[in-house]
mmCIF file of C-alpha atoms in Angstrom:
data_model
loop_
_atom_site.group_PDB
_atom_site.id
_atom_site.type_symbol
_atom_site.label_atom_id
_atom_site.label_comp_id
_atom_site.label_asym_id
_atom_site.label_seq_id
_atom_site.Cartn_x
_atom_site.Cartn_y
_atom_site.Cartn_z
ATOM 1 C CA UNK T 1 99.749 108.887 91.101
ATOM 2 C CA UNK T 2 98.133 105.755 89.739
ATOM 3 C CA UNK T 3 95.417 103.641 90.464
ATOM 4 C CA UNK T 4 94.772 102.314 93.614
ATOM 5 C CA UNK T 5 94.275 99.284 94.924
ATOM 6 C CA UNK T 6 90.700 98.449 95.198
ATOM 7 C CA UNK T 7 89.537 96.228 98.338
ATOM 8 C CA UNK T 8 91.521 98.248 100.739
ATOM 9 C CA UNK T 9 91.224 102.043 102.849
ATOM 10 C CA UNK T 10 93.604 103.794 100.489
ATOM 11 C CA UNK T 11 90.700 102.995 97.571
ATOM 12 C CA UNK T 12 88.286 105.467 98.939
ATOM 13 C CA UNK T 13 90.788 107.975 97.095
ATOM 14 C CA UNK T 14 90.194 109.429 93.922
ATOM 15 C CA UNK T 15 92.234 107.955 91.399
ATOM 16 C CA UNK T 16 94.644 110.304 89.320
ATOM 17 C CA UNK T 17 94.937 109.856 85.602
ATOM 18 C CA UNK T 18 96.684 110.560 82.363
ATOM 19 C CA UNK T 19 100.350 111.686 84.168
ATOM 20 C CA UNK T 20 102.691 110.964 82.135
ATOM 21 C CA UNK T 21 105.473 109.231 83.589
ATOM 22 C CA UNK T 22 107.839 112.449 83.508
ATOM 23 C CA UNK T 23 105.301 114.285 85.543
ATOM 24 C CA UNK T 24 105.226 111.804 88.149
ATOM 25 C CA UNK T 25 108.834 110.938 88.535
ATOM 26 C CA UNK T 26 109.270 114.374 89.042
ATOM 27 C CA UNK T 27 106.315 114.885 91.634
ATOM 28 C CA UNK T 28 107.592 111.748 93.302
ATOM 29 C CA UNK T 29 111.392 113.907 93.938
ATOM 30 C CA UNK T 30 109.675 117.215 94.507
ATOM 31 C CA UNK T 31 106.764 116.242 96.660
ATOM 32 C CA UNK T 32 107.962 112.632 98.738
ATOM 33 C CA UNK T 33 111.585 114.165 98.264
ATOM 34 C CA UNK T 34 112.651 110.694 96.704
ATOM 35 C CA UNK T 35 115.387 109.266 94.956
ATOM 36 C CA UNK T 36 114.074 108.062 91.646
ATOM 37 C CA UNK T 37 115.955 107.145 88.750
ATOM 38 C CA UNK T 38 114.799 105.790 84.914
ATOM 39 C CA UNK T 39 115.350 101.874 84.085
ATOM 40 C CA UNK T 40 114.475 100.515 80.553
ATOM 41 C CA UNK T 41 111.138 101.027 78.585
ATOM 42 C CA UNK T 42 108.683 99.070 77.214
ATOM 43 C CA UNK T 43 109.331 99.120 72.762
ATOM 44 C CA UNK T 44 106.774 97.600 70.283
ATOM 45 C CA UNK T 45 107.936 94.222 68.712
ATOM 46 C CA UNK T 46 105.925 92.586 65.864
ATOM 47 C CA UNK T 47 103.013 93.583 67.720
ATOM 48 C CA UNK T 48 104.499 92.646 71.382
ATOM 49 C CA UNK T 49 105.685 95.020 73.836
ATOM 50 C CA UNK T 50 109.530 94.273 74.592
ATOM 51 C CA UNK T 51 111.924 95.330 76.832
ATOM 52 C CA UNK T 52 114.493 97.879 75.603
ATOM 53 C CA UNK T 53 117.150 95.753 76.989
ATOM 54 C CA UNK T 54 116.564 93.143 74.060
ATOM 55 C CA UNK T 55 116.889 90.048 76.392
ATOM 56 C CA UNK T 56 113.282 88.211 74.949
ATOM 57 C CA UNK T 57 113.572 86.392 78.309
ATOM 58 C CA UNK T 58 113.630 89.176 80.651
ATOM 59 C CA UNK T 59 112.485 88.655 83.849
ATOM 60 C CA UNK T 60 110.744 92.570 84.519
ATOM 61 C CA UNK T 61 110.610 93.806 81.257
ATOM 62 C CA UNK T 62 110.426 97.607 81.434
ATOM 63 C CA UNK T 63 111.332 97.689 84.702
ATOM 64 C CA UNK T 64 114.538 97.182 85.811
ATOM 65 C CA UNK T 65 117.882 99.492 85.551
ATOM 66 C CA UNK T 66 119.540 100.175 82.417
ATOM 67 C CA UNK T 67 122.867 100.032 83.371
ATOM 68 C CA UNK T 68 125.433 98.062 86.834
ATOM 69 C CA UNK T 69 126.205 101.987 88.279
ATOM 70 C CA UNK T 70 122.373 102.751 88.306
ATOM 71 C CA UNK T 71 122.577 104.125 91.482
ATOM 72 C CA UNK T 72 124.781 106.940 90.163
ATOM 73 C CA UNK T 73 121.820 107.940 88.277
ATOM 74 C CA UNK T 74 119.570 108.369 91.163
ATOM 75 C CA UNK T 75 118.824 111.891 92.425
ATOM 76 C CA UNK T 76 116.328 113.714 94.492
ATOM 77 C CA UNK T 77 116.527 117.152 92.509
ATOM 78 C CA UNK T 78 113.199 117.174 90.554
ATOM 79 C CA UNK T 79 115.102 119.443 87.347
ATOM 80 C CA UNK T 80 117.095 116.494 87.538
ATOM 81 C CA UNK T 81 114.623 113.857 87.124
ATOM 82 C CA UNK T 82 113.115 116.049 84.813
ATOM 83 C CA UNK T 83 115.732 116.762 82.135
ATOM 84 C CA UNK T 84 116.475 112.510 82.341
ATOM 85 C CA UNK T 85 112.829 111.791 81.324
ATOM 86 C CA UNK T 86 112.540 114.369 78.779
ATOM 87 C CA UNK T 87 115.530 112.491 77.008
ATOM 88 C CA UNK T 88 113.491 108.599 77.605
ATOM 89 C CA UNK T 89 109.849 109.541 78.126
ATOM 90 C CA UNK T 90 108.832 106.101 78.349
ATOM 91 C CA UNK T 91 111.400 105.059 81.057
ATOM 92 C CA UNK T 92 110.014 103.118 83.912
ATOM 93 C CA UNK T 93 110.390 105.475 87.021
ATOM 94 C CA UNK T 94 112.816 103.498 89.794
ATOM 95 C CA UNK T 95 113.013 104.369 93.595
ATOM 96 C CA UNK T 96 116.776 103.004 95.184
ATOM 97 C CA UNK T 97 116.195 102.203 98.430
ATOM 98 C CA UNK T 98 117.855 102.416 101.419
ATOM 99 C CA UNK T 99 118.132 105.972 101.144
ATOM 100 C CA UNK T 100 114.706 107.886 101.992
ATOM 101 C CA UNK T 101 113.151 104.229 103.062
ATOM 102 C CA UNK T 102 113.614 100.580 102.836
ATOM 103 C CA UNK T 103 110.941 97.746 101.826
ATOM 104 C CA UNK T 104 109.952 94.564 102.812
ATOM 105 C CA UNK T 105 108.892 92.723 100.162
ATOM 106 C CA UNK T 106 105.882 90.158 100.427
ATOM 107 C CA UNK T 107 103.727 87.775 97.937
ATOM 108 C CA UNK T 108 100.412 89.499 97.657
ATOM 109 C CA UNK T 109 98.096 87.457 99.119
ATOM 110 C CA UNK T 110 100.273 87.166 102.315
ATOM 111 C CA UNK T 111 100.084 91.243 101.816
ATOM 112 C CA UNK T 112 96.562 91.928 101.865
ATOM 113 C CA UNK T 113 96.511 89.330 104.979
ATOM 114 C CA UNK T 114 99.007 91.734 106.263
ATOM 115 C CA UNK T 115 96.920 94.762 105.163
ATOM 116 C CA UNK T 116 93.896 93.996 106.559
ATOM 117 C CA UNK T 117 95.223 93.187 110.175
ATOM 118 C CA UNK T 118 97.281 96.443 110.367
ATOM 119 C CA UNK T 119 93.884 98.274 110.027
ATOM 120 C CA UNK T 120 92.350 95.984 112.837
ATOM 121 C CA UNK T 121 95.824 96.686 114.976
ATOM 122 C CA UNK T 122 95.387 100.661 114.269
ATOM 123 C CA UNK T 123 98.936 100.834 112.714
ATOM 124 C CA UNK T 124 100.324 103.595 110.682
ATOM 125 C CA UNK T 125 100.758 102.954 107.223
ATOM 126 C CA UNK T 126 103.422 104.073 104.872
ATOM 127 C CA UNK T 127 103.011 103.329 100.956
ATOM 128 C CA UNK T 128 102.633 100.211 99.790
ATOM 129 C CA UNK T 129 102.955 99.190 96.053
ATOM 130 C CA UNK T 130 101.661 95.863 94.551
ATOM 131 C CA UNK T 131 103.003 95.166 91.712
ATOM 132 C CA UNK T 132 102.117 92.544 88.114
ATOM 133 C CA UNK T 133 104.390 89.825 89.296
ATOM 134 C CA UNK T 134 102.121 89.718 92.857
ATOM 135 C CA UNK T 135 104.572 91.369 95.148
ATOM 136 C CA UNK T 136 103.633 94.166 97.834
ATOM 137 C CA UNK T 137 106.271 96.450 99.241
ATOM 138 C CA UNK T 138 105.765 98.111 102.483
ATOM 139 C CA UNK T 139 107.532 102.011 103.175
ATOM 140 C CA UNK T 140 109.727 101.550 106.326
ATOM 141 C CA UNK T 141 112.375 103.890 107.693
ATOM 142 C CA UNK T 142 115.609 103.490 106.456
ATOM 143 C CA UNK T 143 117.674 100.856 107.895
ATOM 144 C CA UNK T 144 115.181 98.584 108.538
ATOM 145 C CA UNK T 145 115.838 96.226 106.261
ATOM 146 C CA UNK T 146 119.012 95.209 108.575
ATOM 147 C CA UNK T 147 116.436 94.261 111.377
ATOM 148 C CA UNK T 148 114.246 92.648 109.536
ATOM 149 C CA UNK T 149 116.234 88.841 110.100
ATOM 150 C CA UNK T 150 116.926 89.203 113.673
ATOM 151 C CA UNK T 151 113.357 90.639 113.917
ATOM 152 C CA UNK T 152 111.996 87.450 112.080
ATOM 153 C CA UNK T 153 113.921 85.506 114.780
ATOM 154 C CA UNK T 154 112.549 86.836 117.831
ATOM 155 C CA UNK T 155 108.931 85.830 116.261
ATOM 156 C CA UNK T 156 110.260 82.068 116.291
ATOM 157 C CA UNK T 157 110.164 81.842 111.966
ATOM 158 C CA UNK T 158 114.185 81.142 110.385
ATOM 159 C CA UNK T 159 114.480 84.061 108.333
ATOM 160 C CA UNK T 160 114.650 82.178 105.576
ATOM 161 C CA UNK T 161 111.755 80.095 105.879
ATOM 162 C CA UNK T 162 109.096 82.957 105.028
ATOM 163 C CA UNK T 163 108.903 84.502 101.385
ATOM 164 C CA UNK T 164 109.761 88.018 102.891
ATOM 165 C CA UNK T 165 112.371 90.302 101.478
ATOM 166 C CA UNK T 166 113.581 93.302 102.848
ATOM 167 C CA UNK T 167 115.269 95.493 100.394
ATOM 168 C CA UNK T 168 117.637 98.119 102.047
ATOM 169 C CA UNK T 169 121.051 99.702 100.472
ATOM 170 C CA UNK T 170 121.661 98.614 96.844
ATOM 171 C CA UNK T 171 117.834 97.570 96.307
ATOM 172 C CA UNK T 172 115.164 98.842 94.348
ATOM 173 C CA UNK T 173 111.474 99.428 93.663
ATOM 174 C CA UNK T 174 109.388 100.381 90.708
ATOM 175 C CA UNK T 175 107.075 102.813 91.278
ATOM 176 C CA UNK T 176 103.667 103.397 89.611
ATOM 177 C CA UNK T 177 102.565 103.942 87.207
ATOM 178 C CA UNK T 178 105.730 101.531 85.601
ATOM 179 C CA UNK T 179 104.486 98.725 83.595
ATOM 180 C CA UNK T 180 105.965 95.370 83.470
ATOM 181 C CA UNK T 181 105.277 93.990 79.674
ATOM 182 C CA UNK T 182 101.923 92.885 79.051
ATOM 183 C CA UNK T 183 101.599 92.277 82.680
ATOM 184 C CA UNK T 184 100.377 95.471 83.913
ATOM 185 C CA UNK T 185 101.330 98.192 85.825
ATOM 186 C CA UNK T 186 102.879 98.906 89.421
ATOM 187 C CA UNK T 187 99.665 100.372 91.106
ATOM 188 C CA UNK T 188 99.678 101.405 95.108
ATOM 189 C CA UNK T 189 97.779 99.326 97.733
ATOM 190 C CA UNK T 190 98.507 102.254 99.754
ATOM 191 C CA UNK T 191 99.192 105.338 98.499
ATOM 192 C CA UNK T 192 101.513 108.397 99.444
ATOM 193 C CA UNK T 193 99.355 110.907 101.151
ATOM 194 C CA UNK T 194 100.256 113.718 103.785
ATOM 195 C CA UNK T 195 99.233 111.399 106.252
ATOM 196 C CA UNK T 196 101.985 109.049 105.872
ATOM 197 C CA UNK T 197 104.748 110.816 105.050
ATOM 198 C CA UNK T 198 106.338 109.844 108.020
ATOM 199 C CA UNK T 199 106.984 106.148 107.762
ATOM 200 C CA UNK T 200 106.756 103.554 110.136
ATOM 201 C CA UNK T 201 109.664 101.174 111.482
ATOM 202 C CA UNK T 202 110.102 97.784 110.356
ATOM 203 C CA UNK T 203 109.657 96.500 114.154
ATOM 204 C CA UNK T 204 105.916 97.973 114.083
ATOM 205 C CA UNK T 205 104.724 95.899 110.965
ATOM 206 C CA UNK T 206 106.915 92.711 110.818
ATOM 207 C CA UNK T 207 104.959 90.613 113.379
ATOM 208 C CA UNK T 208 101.605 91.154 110.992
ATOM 209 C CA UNK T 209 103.872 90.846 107.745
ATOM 210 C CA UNK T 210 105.447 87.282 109.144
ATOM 211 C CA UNK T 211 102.365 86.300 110.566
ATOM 212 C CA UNK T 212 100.970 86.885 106.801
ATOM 213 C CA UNK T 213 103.906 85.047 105.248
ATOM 214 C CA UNK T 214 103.516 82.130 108.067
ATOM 215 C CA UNK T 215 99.941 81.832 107.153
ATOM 216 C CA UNK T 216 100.731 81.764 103.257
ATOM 217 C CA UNK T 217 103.424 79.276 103.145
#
């Protein structure tokens, strides 16, 4: 994987470096048994680094799908993933989600708020990603992401009223080590390890993830 996050438990692991982005889409299908599937690249502009879709205003350059039926691309076979990045090298690597997990989606100070009282509360961890534009997505189960409002409720917040996404069937994540323009690269706050490749239910983080949010707004 990437770097990792420093400021947090998952930094007192090594970092992993110079993989190119084939080798790690593929590890992330073989090994986590993910979906992943390649959005647009980064190309060299009169010195600037541009998104392959052309649009000088894009909002993720480098990361975001290529095409509407991207989730026909996605696939879990790791020859797969490998024959697609041998043809684009330098795609971003994309995880669909609600298939192997959901996220919920948080602004990243709200998330290392969040981070640091699931350690205090003992809770089990799955990955987390933080990405350039300050977002941190938390691994849940599948399916989650349809509990998260009515979960939000029964904590007394609207659902609306916190800046907390959950991203379910249809949604997507980048996954390190994808850059985002000049901005940087996806890097995980927490990252995959045996330990945590079962993930945890939406129910058992949202209170500390709203509470975050609450305390953020």
């Amino acid at each position: 994987m990437e770097e990792t996050i420093q400021g947090t438990e998952a930094a007192q692991i090594p970092k992993q470096r110079g993989e190119s982005l084939l080798e790690t889409a593929v590890r992330y299908a073989e090994e986590r048994h993910w979906d992943v599937f390649p959005g647009t690249w980064l190309e060299p502009v009169e010195g600037v680094q541009r998104c392959s879709c052309a649009d000088p205003a894009c909002g993720a350059p480098g990361a975001h799908p290529t095409r509407p039926d991207w989730a026909t691309q996605a696939t879990g076979s790791a020859t797969v993933a490998r024959r697609m990045w041998q043809k684009q090298p330098d795609a971003s690597i994309l995880l669909p989600t609600g298939r192997t997990f959901d996220a919920i989606s948080v602004p990243e100070t709200a998330g290392f708020l969040a981070l640091a009282r699931m350690e205090r509360m003992e809770l089990t961890l799955g990955p987390v990603t933080l990405t350039p534009d300050r977002r941190m997505q938390f691994f849940v189960l599948p399916g989650g992401s349809v509990k998260v409002p009515d979960l939000v409720r029964k904590l007394g917040w609207v659902p609306g009223s916190l800046d907390l996404v959950a991203l379910g069937e249809g949604g997507f994540v980048a996954a390190p080590p994808t850059r985002f323009g000049s901005r940087g690269a996806v890097q995980w706050a927490c990252r995959p390890t045996p330990a945590n490749r079962w993930l945890p239910d939406a129910e058992e983080l949202i209170s500390p993830l709203a509470y975050a949010c609450g305390r953020d707004r």
